Amino acid sequence: MSEPAERAQKLDAVDELAGKRAEFVLDDVVYLDGNSLGALPAVVPGRVEDVVRRQWGELRIRSWEESGWWTAPERIGDRIAPLVGAAPGQIVVGDSTSVNVFKALVGAVRMAGEGRDELLVDATTFPTDGYIAESAARMTGCTVRPVAPADVPGALGERTVAVLLNHVDYRTGRLHDLPGLTAAAHEAGAVAVWDLCHSAGALPVGLDEHGVDLAVGCTYKYLNGGPGSPAYLYVRREVQDRFDSPLPGWNSHAEPFGMRSDFEAAPGALRGRVGTPDILSMLALEAALEVWDGVSVEAVRAKSLALTDFFLECVAAYVPEGRVECVTPVAHAERGSQIALRCDDAGDVMKRLIERGVVGDFRAPDVLRFGFTPLYVGFADVERAARVLAQTLA
């Protein structure tokens, strides 16, 4: 047995989160794509069957009240809240990340003072965020200025209305300075909006602690909510009364069953709701979140850093020098929960890795992405992935 393999056995033996693996539906594949789609928590199929057969099939419309369907968006939001460092009453679940980015950006413009008309947007952001920002700007009379996150402090000015940033870069896995950039935005009088898709469930976020105004995120990555599971919107308590959603719907009305022609926003984060909740996927998400019972985000972060450190060590030990280049920062303070390796023939390499039982993903033009979900990825998985990568590249 190689030295890395022996180390992997020892690390797995003392892993405090190792028992969580049994709460997921897994096979012999090394699954390192949880940063795109999390694995299936074992409790979900039975819960979804109950929702379909009993709550829908037997109770039918009574389930809006008796099964808690109506309050699901805020109830599940409160379940997500501690995972992103938020107190209850500030998160609603529903719609997609894209729709929530639109709500947050237009809401941010409406909260800002007169004379501000420039949106600063992460130049390295996931493309959809940029598309939404451009559309929101056209609708609100603003302009969009793409800026690298590190350059945001110098780009802020009297015209800046809001800043939209990704907490973790989806391509490289770089972790951006949420506390510092939020503080810089506030000092300039701008609203701070964060996309948490690649950080929620992988590392501490601290939304309340750092005064983030608005935040959005998906639930199908590190939160394991399932394909297309609903996203969420965070509205900090101090700005809730000023949050004017551009998508007012009957679910965000103060009296949703009053059927009034005039709109009056619901109190608190509920004004972030729009239409009828997607109950099947929403309650699948609620069941999936049970795997977090008894788990601290700090413990997850500690294991994430240990896993990614160990992967880099194994890659250095197994892969010929110069064959791949790590584009993820080595410094812990700048690293999310993935490792991105640059490789000339990355697309073909990933296909062959998947055929050999190691699942990551490829991002054009030349990046191999490996996501590490600490709740179900172990150190033996990491060692095997690096060993198979070396064999594939040979």
mmCIF file of C-alpha atoms in Angstrom:
data_model
loop_
_atom_site.group_PDB
_atom_site.id
_atom_site.type_symbol
_atom_site.label_atom_id
_atom_site.label_comp_id
_atom_site.label_asym_id
_atom_site.label_seq_id
_atom_site.Cartn_x
_atom_site.Cartn_y
_atom_site.Cartn_z
ATOM 1 C CA MET A 1 0.000 0.000 0.000
ATOM 2 C CA SER A 2 1.332 3.458 -0.901
ATOM 3 C CA GLU A 3 2.107 6.050 1.743
ATOM 4 C CA PRO A 4 -0.833 8.289 0.680
ATOM 5 C CA ALA A 5 -3.196 5.295 0.854
ATOM 6 C CA GLU A 6 -2.003 4.472 4.370
ATOM 7 C CA ARG A 7 -2.487 8.090 5.400
ATOM 8 C CA ALA A 8 -5.989 8.058 3.945
ATOM 9 C CA GLN A 9 -6.941 5.070 6.100
ATOM 10 C CA LYS A 10 -5.676 6.800 9.234
ATOM 11 C CA LEU A 11 -7.461 10.050 8.412
ATOM 12 C CA ASP A 12 -10.746 8.256 7.734
ATOM 13 C CA ALA A 13 -10.429 6.413 11.048
ATOM 14 C CA VAL A 14 -10.475 9.676 13.034
ATOM 15 C CA ASP A 15 -12.941 11.603 10.839
ATOM 16 C CA GLU A 16 -15.777 12.866 13.076
ATOM 17 C CA LEU A 17 -18.070 13.251 10.060
ATOM 18 C CA ALA A 18 -17.433 9.770 8.629
ATOM 19 C CA GLY A 19 -20.733 8.430 9.965
ATOM 20 C CA LYS A 20 -22.683 10.913 7.838
ATOM 21 C CA ARG A 21 -21.762 8.988 4.706
ATOM 22 C CA ALA A 22 -24.286 6.288 5.614
ATOM 23 C CA GLU A 23 -27.079 8.890 5.370
ATOM 24 C CA PHE A 24 -26.587 9.179 1.594
ATOM 25 C CA VAL A 25 -27.348 6.882 -1.340
ATOM 26 C CA LEU A 26 -23.878 6.128 -2.712
ATOM 27 C CA ASP A 27 -22.100 3.405 -4.677
ATOM 28 C CA ASP A 28 -18.505 2.508 -5.516
ATOM 29 C CA VAL A 29 -18.029 5.647 -7.596
ATOM 30 C CA VAL A 30 -15.846 8.424 -6.176
ATOM 31 C CA TYR A 31 -18.295 11.294 -6.450
ATOM 32 C CA LEU A 32 -16.518 14.643 -6.597
ATOM 33 C CA ASP A 33 -19.238 16.644 -8.337
ATOM 34 C CA GLY A 34 -21.296 17.680 -5.322
ATOM 35 C CA ASN A 35 -20.475 21.278 -6.223
ATOM 36 C CA SER A 36 -22.818 20.751 -9.208
ATOM 37 C CA LEU A 37 -25.354 18.258 -7.828
ATOM 38 C CA GLY A 38 -25.226 16.872 -4.308
ATOM 39 C CA ALA A 39 -25.758 13.171 -3.626
ATOM 40 C CA LEU A 40 -29.190 11.870 -2.612
ATOM 41 C CA PRO A 41 -29.831 11.808 1.152
ATOM 42 C CA ALA A 42 -31.324 8.413 2.007
ATOM 43 C CA VAL A 43 -34.333 9.908 3.807
ATOM 44 C CA VAL A 44 -35.620 11.758 0.742
ATOM 45 C CA PRO A 45 -37.315 8.996 -1.319
ATOM 46 C CA GLY A 46 -39.570 7.899 1.543
ATOM 47 C CA ARG A 47 -40.455 11.479 2.400
ATOM 48 C CA VAL A 48 -41.319 12.326 -1.194
ATOM 49 C CA GLU A 49 -43.472 9.213 -1.425
ATOM 50 C CA ASP A 50 -45.373 10.366 1.668
ATOM 51 C CA VAL A 51 -45.853 13.830 0.161
ATOM 52 C CA VAL A 52 -47.197 12.331 -3.065
ATOM 53 C CA ARG A 53 -49.267 9.431 -1.747
ATOM 54 C CA ARG A 54 -50.607 10.740 1.554
ATOM 55 C CA GLN A 55 -50.334 14.518 1.625
ATOM 56 C CA TRP A 56 -51.355 15.003 -2.014
ATOM 57 C CA GLY A 57 -53.113 11.715 -2.684
ATOM 58 C CA GLU A 58 -55.235 11.537 0.487
ATOM 59 C CA LEU A 59 -55.325 14.933 2.157
ATOM 60 C CA ARG A 60 -55.215 16.833 -1.106
ATOM 61 C CA ILE A 61 -55.956 20.547 -0.617
ATOM 62 C CA ARG A 62 -56.102 20.096 3.161
ATOM 63 C CA SER A 63 -52.325 19.684 3.096
ATOM 64 C CA TRP A 64 -51.799 23.396 2.534
ATOM 65 C CA GLU A 65 -52.687 23.755 6.196
ATOM 66 C CA GLU A 66 -52.514 20.302 7.775
ATOM 67 C CA SER A 67 -49.191 19.315 6.179
ATOM 68 C CA GLY A 68 -47.653 22.784 6.449
ATOM 69 C CA TRP A 69 -47.368 23.394 2.737
ATOM 70 C CA TRP A 70 -48.251 27.073 2.981
ATOM 71 C CA THR A 71 -45.502 27.920 5.462
ATOM 72 C CA ALA A 72 -42.827 25.778 3.795
ATOM 73 C CA PRO A 73 -40.874 28.672 2.172
ATOM 74 C CA GLU A 74 -40.147 30.427 5.453
ATOM 75 C CA ARG A 75 -39.916 27.237 7.534
ATOM 76 C CA ILE A 76 -37.267 25.741 5.254
ATOM 77 C CA GLY A 77 -35.599 29.142 5.050
ATOM 78 C CA ASP A 78 -35.177 29.041 8.823
ATOM 79 C CA ARG A 79 -33.636 25.566 8.436
ATOM 80 C CA ILE A 80 -31.051 26.925 5.994
ATOM 81 C CA ALA A 81 -30.397 30.069 8.053
ATOM 82 C CA PRO A 82 -27.860 28.629 10.543
ATOM 83 C CA LEU A 83 -25.888 27.108 7.658
ATOM 84 C CA VAL A 84 -25.230 30.606 6.281
ATOM 85 C CA GLY A 85 -24.975 32.432 9.598
ATOM 86 C CA ALA A 86 -28.421 34.001 9.703
ATOM 87 C CA ALA A 87 -31.009 34.346 12.441
ATOM 88 C CA PRO A 88 -34.551 33.109 11.735
ATOM 89 C CA GLY A 89 -37.024 35.219 9.793
ATOM 90 C CA GLN A 90 -34.665 36.418 7.059
ATOM 91 C CA ILE A 91 -34.713 33.682 4.410
ATOM 92 C CA VAL A 92 -37.473 32.451 2.129
ATOM 93 C CA VAL A 93 -37.112 29.453 -0.147
ATOM 94 C CA GLY A 94 -38.553 29.435 -3.661
ATOM 95 C CA ASP A 95 -37.944 30.149 -7.331
ATOM 96 C CA SER A 96 -34.537 29.720 -8.974
ATOM 97 C CA THR A 97 -31.253 31.411 -8.166
ATOM 98 C CA SER A 98 -31.610 33.520 -11.305
ATOM 99 C CA VAL A 99 -35.044 34.793 -10.299
ATOM 100 C CA ASN A 100 -33.778 35.608 -6.815
ATOM 101 C CA VAL A 101 -30.758 37.441 -8.225
ATOM 102 C CA PHE A 102 -33.221 39.579 -10.205
ATOM 103 C CA LYS A 103 -35.313 40.284 -7.103
ATOM 104 C CA ALA A 104 -32.223 41.180 -5.094
ATOM 105 C CA LEU A 105 -30.647 43.479 -7.683
ATOM 106 C CA VAL A 106 -33.786 45.435 -8.528
ATOM 107 C CA GLY A 107 -34.661 45.539 -4.825
ATOM 108 C CA ALA A 108 -31.183 46.898 -4.104
ATOM 109 C CA VAL A 109 -31.594 49.686 -6.666
ATOM 110 C CA ARG A 110 -34.930 50.626 -5.139
ATOM 111 C CA MET A 111 -33.368 50.782 -1.666
ATOM 112 C CA ALA A 112 -30.529 53.058 -2.715
ATOM 113 C CA GLY A 113 -30.499 56.809 -2.574
ATOM 114 C CA GLU A 114 -30.874 59.267 -5.437
ATOM 115 C CA GLY A 115 -28.031 59.735 -7.873
ATOM 116 C CA ARG A 116 -26.779 56.159 -7.820
ATOM 117 C CA ASP A 117 -26.997 54.328 -11.112
ATOM 118 C CA GLU A 118 -24.055 51.944 -11.462
ATOM 119 C CA LEU A 119 -24.092 48.228 -10.629
ATOM 120 C CA LEU A 120 -20.714 46.647 -9.959
ATOM 121 C CA VAL A 121 -20.812 42.984 -10.954
ATOM 122 C CA ASP A 122 -18.231 40.264 -10.415
ATOM 123 C CA ALA A 123 -16.395 40.034 -13.751
ATOM 124 C CA THR A 124 -15.660 36.349 -13.120
ATOM 125 C CA THR A 125 -19.236 35.518 -12.131
ATOM 126 C CA PHE A 126 -21.359 32.629 -13.348
ATOM 127 C CA PRO A 127 -22.745 33.905 -16.686
ATOM 128 C CA THR A 128 -26.399 33.991 -15.617
ATOM 129 C CA ASP A 129 -25.668 36.487 -12.849
ATOM 130 C CA GLY A 130 -24.228 38.801 -15.471
ATOM 131 C CA TYR A 131 -27.191 38.325 -17.786
ATOM 132 C CA ILE A 132 -29.631 39.118 -14.988
ATOM 133 C CA ALA A 133 -27.606 42.166 -13.948
ATOM 134 C CA GLU A 134 -27.665 43.545 -17.499
ATOM 135 C CA SER A 135 -31.430 43.101 -17.717
ATOM 136 C CA ALA A 136 -32.018 44.600 -14.264
ATOM 137 C CA ALA A 137 -29.852 47.578 -15.226
ATOM 138 C CA ARG A 138 -31.840 48.221 -18.411
ATOM 139 C CA MET A 139 -35.076 48.131 -16.457
ATOM 140 C CA THR A 140 -33.880 50.494 -13.732
ATOM 141 C CA GLY A 141 -31.881 52.991 -15.769
ATOM 142 C CA CYS A 142 -28.560 51.765 -14.417
ATOM 143 C CA THR A 143 -25.330 50.694 -16.070
ATOM 144 C CA VAL A 144 -23.343 47.541 -15.335
ATOM 145 C CA ARG A 145 -19.628 47.648 -14.695
ATOM 146 C CA PRO A 146 -17.844 44.268 -14.516
ATOM 147 C CA VAL A 147 -15.065 44.324 -11.922
ATOM 148 C CA ALA A 148 -12.792 41.630 -10.518
ATOM 149 C CA PRO A 149 -13.694 41.129 -6.849
ATOM 150 C CA ALA A 150 -10.249 42.195 -5.661
ATOM 151 C CA ASP A 151 -10.667 45.491 -7.538
ATOM 152 C CA VAL A 152 -14.092 46.338 -6.083
ATOM 153 C CA PRO A 153 -12.842 48.646 -3.275
ATOM 154 C CA GLY A 154 -11.113 50.870 -5.811
ATOM 155 C CA ALA A 155 -14.076 50.849 -8.182
ATOM 156 C CA LEU A 156 -16.696 51.914 -5.643
ATOM 157 C CA GLY A 157 -17.908 55.472 -5.841
ATOM 158 C CA GLU A 158 -20.794 57.873 -5.337
ATOM 159 C CA ARG A 159 -22.667 56.369 -8.288
ATOM 160 C CA THR A 160 -22.436 52.780 -7.060
ATOM 161 C CA VAL A 161 -25.890 51.495 -6.213
ATOM 162 C CA ALA A 162 -25.067 47.856 -5.475
ATOM 163 C CA VAL A 163 -22.358 45.250 -5.759
ATOM 164 C CA LEU A 164 -23.133 41.675 -6.882
ATOM 165 C CA LEU A 165 -20.418 39.170 -6.037
ATOM 166 C CA ASN A 166 -19.963 35.415 -5.885
ATOM 167 C CA HIS A 167 -18.649 34.148 -2.560
ATOM 168 C CA VAL A 168 -16.741 31.358 -4.327
ATOM 169 C CA ASP A 169 -15.707 31.479 -7.985
ATOM 170 C CA TYR A 170 -17.499 28.619 -9.727
ATOM 171 C CA ARG A 171 -14.606 27.909 -12.078
ATOM 172 C CA THR A 172 -11.487 28.198 -9.907
ATOM 173 C CA GLY A 173 -12.854 27.661 -6.406
ATOM 174 C CA ARG A 174 -11.380 30.944 -5.171
ATOM 175 C CA LEU A 175 -13.043 32.198 -1.976
ATOM 176 C CA HIS A 176 -13.606 35.948 -1.985
ATOM 177 C CA ASP A 177 -13.436 38.269 1.014
ATOM 178 C CA LEU A 178 -17.095 38.609 1.981
ATOM 179 C CA PRO A 179 -16.502 40.570 5.202
ATOM 180 C CA GLY A 180 -14.071 43.042 3.652
ATOM 181 C CA LEU A 181 -15.945 43.594 0.405
ATOM 182 C CA THR A 182 -19.270 43.990 2.210
ATOM 183 C CA ALA A 183 -17.724 46.596 4.502
ATOM 184 C CA ALA A 184 -16.221 48.440 1.520
ATOM 185 C CA ALA A 185 -19.606 48.524 -0.239
ATOM 186 C CA HIS A 186 -21.305 49.904 2.850
ATOM 187 C CA GLU A 187 -18.628 52.547 3.341
ATOM 188 C CA ALA A 188 -19.379 53.757 -0.182
ATOM 189 C CA GLY A 189 -23.128 53.785 0.524
ATOM 190 C CA ALA A 190 -23.863 50.803 -1.731
ATOM 191 C CA VAL A 191 -25.909 47.648 -1.149
ATOM 192 C CA ALA A 192 -24.012 44.360 -0.850
ATOM 193 C CA VAL A 193 -25.558 41.394 -2.707
ATOM 194 C CA TRP A 194 -23.886 37.976 -2.524
ATOM 195 C CA ASP A 195 -24.357 34.760 -4.509
ATOM 196 C CA LEU A 196 -23.709 31.830 -2.147
ATOM 197 C CA CYS A 197 -24.218 28.948 -4.574
ATOM 198 C CA HIS A 198 -20.713 27.549 -4.109
ATOM 199 C CA SER A 199 -20.249 28.296 -0.419
ATOM 200 C CA ALA A 200 -23.486 27.504 1.445
ATOM 201 C CA GLY A 201 -23.079 24.124 3.083
ATOM 202 C CA ALA A 202 -19.338 24.047 2.507
ATOM 203 C CA LEU A 203 -18.009 26.806 4.756
ATOM 204 C CA PRO A 204 -19.117 29.466 7.258
ATOM 205 C CA VAL A 205 -20.708 32.489 5.567
ATOM 206 C CA GLY A 206 -21.691 34.818 8.414
ATOM 207 C CA LEU A 207 -24.434 36.826 6.708
ATOM 208 C CA ASP A 208 -25.680 38.476 9.903
ATOM 209 C CA GLU A 209 -22.234 38.908 11.435
ATOM 210 C CA HIS A 210 -20.876 40.748 8.398
ATOM 211 C CA GLY A 211 -23.962 42.835 7.650
ATOM 212 C CA VAL A 212 -24.723 41.449 4.201
ATOM 213 C CA ASP A 213 -27.848 43.169 2.855
ATOM 214 C CA LEU A 214 -29.159 40.632 0.374
ATOM 215 C CA ALA A 215 -28.014 37.160 -0.619
ATOM 216 C CA VAL A 216 -29.167 34.339 -2.865
ATOM 217 C CA GLY A 217 -28.180 30.733 -3.292
ATOM 218 C CA CYS A 218 -29.158 27.400 -4.759
ATOM 219 C CA THR A 219 -29.817 24.263 -2.710
ATOM 220 C CA TYR A 220 -28.838 21.439 -5.077
ATOM 221 C CA LYS A 221 -25.067 21.628 -4.553
ATOM 222 C CA TYR A 222 -23.614 21.298 -1.035
ATOM 223 C CA LEU A 223 -27.115 21.369 0.488
ATOM 224 C CA ASN A 224 -28.070 18.212 -1.480
ATOM 225 C CA GLY A 225 -31.622 19.344 -2.217
ATOM 226 C CA GLY A 226 -31.948 17.523 -5.552
ATOM 227 C CA PRO A 227 -31.896 18.537 -9.232
ATOM 228 C CA GLY A 228 -33.590 21.890 -9.707
ATOM 229 C CA SER A 229 -34.446 22.208 -6.022
ATOM 230 C CA PRO A 230 -35.675 25.699 -5.105
ATOM 231 C CA ALA A 231 -33.259 28.494 -4.336
ATOM 232 C CA TYR A 232 -33.461 30.983 -1.462
ATOM 233 C CA LEU A 233 -33.383 34.712 -0.836
ATOM 234 C CA TYR A 234 -31.902 36.336 2.268
ATOM 235 C CA VAL A 235 -33.122 39.805 3.248
ATOM 236 C CA ARG A 236 -31.332 41.230 6.277
ATOM 237 C CA ARG A 237 -33.768 42.176 9.011
ATOM 238 C CA GLU A 238 -32.635 45.813 9.076
ATOM 239 C CA VAL A 239 -33.529 46.356 5.399
ATOM 240 C CA GLN A 240 -36.701 44.269 5.167
ATOM 241 C CA ASP A 241 -39.043 47.241 5.476
ATOM 242 C CA ARG A 242 -37.266 48.895 2.534
ATOM 243 C CA PHE A 243 -37.066 45.809 0.337
ATOM 244 C CA ASP A 244 -39.401 46.398 -2.613
ATOM 245 C CA SER A 245 -39.490 43.221 -4.679
ATOM 246 C CA PRO A 246 -39.871 43.687 -8.445
ATOM 247 C CA LEU A 247 -41.979 40.514 -8.501
ATOM 248 C CA PRO A 248 -44.918 41.127 -6.171
ATOM 249 C CA GLY A 249 -47.220 38.144 -6.165
ATOM 250 C CA TRP A 250 -50.174 36.956 -4.191
ATOM 251 C CA ASN A 251 -47.843 34.919 -1.955
ATOM 252 C CA SER A 252 -45.933 38.053 -0.983
ATOM 253 C CA HIS A 253 -49.077 40.037 -0.202
ATOM 254 C CA ALA A 254 -49.851 40.999 3.386
ATOM 255 C CA GLU A 255 -53.284 39.423 2.882
ATOM 256 C CA PRO A 256 -52.767 36.713 0.248
ATOM 257 C CA PHE A 257 -56.328 35.454 0.459
ATOM 258 C CA GLY A 258 -57.844 38.919 0.559
ATOM 259 C CA MET A 259 -57.644 39.033 -3.241
ATOM 260 C CA ARG A 260 -57.325 42.821 -3.176
ATOM 261 C CA SER A 261 -56.467 44.689 -6.344
ATOM 262 C CA ASP A 262 -53.930 46.899 -4.546
ATOM 263 C CA PHE A 263 -50.642 45.364 -3.410
ATOM 264 C CA GLU A 264 -49.441 45.587 0.185
ATOM 265 C CA ALA A 265 -46.182 43.794 0.878
ATOM 266 C CA ALA A 266 -46.085 41.115 3.556
ATOM 267 C CA PRO A 267 -43.930 41.858 6.589
ATOM 268 C CA GLY A 268 -40.319 40.736 6.788
ATOM 269 C CA ALA A 269 -38.652 38.343 4.395
ATOM 270 C CA LEU A 270 -42.044 37.005 3.287
ATOM 271 C CA ARG A 271 -42.140 39.832 0.758
ATOM 272 C CA GLY A 272 -39.517 37.826 -1.129
ATOM 273 C CA ARG A 273 -42.124 35.183 -2.003
ATOM 274 C CA VAL A 274 -43.923 35.410 -5.336
ATOM 275 C CA GLY A 275 -46.319 32.663 -6.398
ATOM 276 C CA THR A 276 -47.480 29.228 -5.289
ATOM 277 C CA PRO A 277 -44.555 27.215 -3.850
ATOM 278 C CA ASP A 278 -43.245 24.171 -5.710
ATOM 279 C CA ILE A 279 -44.227 21.727 -2.971
ATOM 280 C CA LEU A 280 -42.755 18.454 -4.258
ATOM 281 C CA SER A 281 -39.210 19.740 -4.699
ATOM 282 C CA MET A 282 -39.465 22.028 -1.683
ATOM 283 C CA LEU A 283 -40.381 19.211 0.701
ATOM 284 C CA ALA A 284 -37.716 16.968 -0.830
ATOM 285 C CA LEU A 285 -35.264 19.739 0.099
ATOM 286 C CA GLU A 286 -36.656 19.930 3.611
ATOM 287 C CA ALA A 287 -36.063 16.201 4.063
ATOM 288 C CA ALA A 288 -32.555 16.478 2.593
ATOM 289 C CA LEU A 289 -31.604 19.146 5.132
ATOM 290 C CA GLU A 290 -32.048 16.627 7.948
ATOM 291 C CA VAL A 291 -28.536 15.310 7.234
ATOM 292 C CA TRP A 292 -27.308 18.519 8.873
ATOM 293 C CA ASP A 293 -28.725 17.544 12.262
ATOM 294 C CA GLY A 294 -25.886 17.569 14.765
ATOM 295 C CA VAL A 295 -23.368 18.948 12.258
ATOM 296 C CA SER A 296 -21.564 22.269 12.579
ATOM 297 C CA VAL A 297 -20.506 24.226 9.525
ATOM 298 C CA GLU A 298 -17.145 24.748 11.238
ATOM 299 C CA ALA A 299 -16.547 20.985 11.332
ATOM 300 C CA VAL A 300 -17.491 20.749 7.670
ATOM 301 C CA ARG A 301 -15.063 23.534 6.806
ATOM 302 C CA ALA A 302 -12.225 21.889 8.737
ATOM 303 C CA LYS A 303 -12.741 18.613 6.886
ATOM 304 C CA SER A 304 -13.134 20.401 3.538
ATOM 305 C CA LEU A 305 -9.741 22.042 3.926
ATOM 306 C CA ALA A 306 -8.192 18.741 5.032
ATOM 307 C CA LEU A 307 -9.680 16.927 2.022
ATOM 308 C CA THR A 308 -8.537 19.524 -0.492
ATOM 309 C CA ASP A 309 -5.070 19.726 1.086
ATOM 310 C CA PHE A 310 -4.776 15.934 0.910
ATOM 311 C CA PHE A 311 -5.957 15.857 -2.704
ATOM 312 C CA LEU A 312 -3.260 18.341 -3.691
ATOM 313 C CA GLU A 313 -0.668 16.243 -1.840
ATOM 314 C CA CYS A 314 -1.806 13.087 -3.622
ATOM 315 C CA VAL A 315 -1.807 14.813 -7.009
ATOM 316 C CA ALA A 316 1.744 15.998 -6.369
ATOM 317 C CA ALA A 317 2.759 12.460 -5.370
ATOM 318 C CA TYR A 318 1.084 10.615 -8.264
ATOM 319 C CA VAL A 319 0.763 12.929 -11.260
ATOM 320 C CA PRO A 320 3.888 13.692 -13.333
ATOM 321 C CA GLU A 321 5.124 17.210 -12.755
ATOM 322 C CA GLY A 322 3.842 19.738 -15.273
ATOM 323 C CA ARG A 323 0.937 17.577 -16.476
ATOM 324 C CA VAL A 324 -1.658 19.616 -14.560
ATOM 325 C CA GLU A 325 -1.690 23.067 -12.985
ATOM 326 C CA CYS A 326 -3.754 23.940 -9.926
ATOM 327 C CA VAL A 327 -5.706 27.167 -10.435
ATOM 328 C CA THR A 328 -7.351 27.058 -7.000
ATOM 329 C CA PRO A 329 -5.574 29.168 -4.362
ATOM 330 C CA VAL A 330 -3.439 27.193 -1.940
ATOM 331 C CA ALA A 331 -4.116 29.571 0.973
ATOM 332 C CA HIS A 332 -7.003 28.326 3.104
ATOM 333 C CA ALA A 333 -8.486 31.823 3.437
ATOM 334 C CA GLU A 334 -8.840 31.982 -0.355
ATOM 335 C CA ARG A 335 -10.117 28.469 -1.066
ATOM 336 C CA GLY A 336 -13.665 27.154 -1.272
ATOM 337 C CA SER A 337 -14.420 23.417 -1.277
ATOM 338 C CA GLN A 338 -13.224 22.484 -4.731
ATOM 339 C CA ILE A 339 -9.963 22.028 -6.580
ATOM 340 C CA ALA A 340 -9.644 23.124 -10.196
ATOM 341 C CA LEU A 341 -6.787 21.709 -12.262
ATOM 342 C CA ARG A 342 -5.820 23.103 -15.647
ATOM 343 C CA CYS A 343 -5.089 20.426 -18.227
ATOM 344 C CA ASP A 344 -4.714 20.788 -22.018
ATOM 345 C CA ASP A 345 -7.027 17.872 -22.846
ATOM 346 C CA ALA A 346 -9.309 18.355 -19.858
ATOM 347 C CA GLY A 347 -12.556 17.447 -21.614
ATOM 348 C CA ASP A 348 -11.273 14.073 -22.773
ATOM 349 C CA VAL A 349 -9.521 13.434 -19.456
ATOM 350 C CA MET A 350 -12.738 13.959 -17.506
ATOM 351 C CA LYS A 351 -14.639 11.572 -19.765
ATOM 352 C CA ARG A 352 -12.023 8.884 -19.108
ATOM 353 C CA LEU A 353 -12.024 9.602 -15.370
ATOM 354 C CA ILE A 354 -15.784 9.097 -15.245
ATOM 355 C CA GLU A 355 -15.421 5.808 -17.132
ATOM 356 C CA ARG A 356 -12.935 4.727 -14.417
ATOM 357 C CA GLY A 357 -15.310 5.608 -11.590
ATOM 358 C CA VAL A 358 -14.121 9.081 -10.597
ATOM 359 C CA VAL A 359 -16.779 11.723 -11.259
ATOM 360 C CA GLY A 360 -15.831 15.377 -11.428
ATOM 361 C CA ASP A 361 -16.656 17.821 -14.184
ATOM 362 C CA PHE A 362 -15.114 19.844 -16.992
ATOM 363 C CA ARG A 363 -15.294 23.580 -17.535
ATOM 364 C CA ALA A 364 -14.215 24.942 -20.914
ATOM 365 C CA PRO A 365 -11.681 25.381 -22.145
ATOM 366 C CA ASP A 366 -9.236 23.434 -19.983
ATOM 367 C CA VAL A 367 -10.357 22.994 -16.353
ATOM 368 C CA LEU A 368 -10.980 19.780 -14.417
ATOM 369 C CA ARG A 369 -13.209 20.553 -11.401
ATOM 370 C CA PHE A 370 -13.337 18.362 -8.323
ATOM 371 C CA GLY A 371 -15.824 19.262 -5.590
ATOM 372 C CA PHE A 372 -15.384 17.930 -2.053
ATOM 373 C CA THR A 373 -18.565 17.477 -0.012
ATOM 374 C CA PRO A 374 -17.353 16.648 3.516
ATOM 375 C CA LEU A 375 -20.592 14.974 4.591
ATOM 376 C CA TYR A 376 -19.979 12.013 2.282
ATOM 377 C CA VAL A 377 -16.488 12.260 0.749
ATOM 378 C CA GLY A 378 -13.704 10.469 2.616
ATOM 379 C CA PHE A 379 -9.930 10.551 2.431
ATOM 380 C CA ALA A 380 -9.756 7.141 0.716
ATOM 381 C CA ASP A 381 -11.956 8.637 -2.013
ATOM 382 C CA VAL A 382 -9.487 11.474 -2.395
ATOM 383 C CA GLU A 383 -6.483 9.179 -2.664
ATOM 384 C CA ARG A 384 -8.236 6.986 -5.231
ATOM 385 C CA ALA A 385 -9.268 9.998 -7.302
ATOM 386 C CA ALA A 386 -5.700 11.298 -7.499
ATOM 387 C CA ARG A 387 -4.336 7.825 -8.293
ATOM 388 C CA VAL A 388 -6.864 7.264 -11.088
ATOM 389 C CA LEU A 389 -6.150 10.759 -12.419
ATOM 390 C CA ALA A 390 -2.453 9.878 -12.660
ATOM 391 C CA GLN A 391 -3.250 6.603 -14.416
ATOM 392 C CA THR A 392 -5.559 8.388 -16.833
ATOM 393 C CA LEU A 393 -2.915 10.983 -17.672
ATOM 394 C CA ALA A 394 -0.158 8.381 -18.138
#
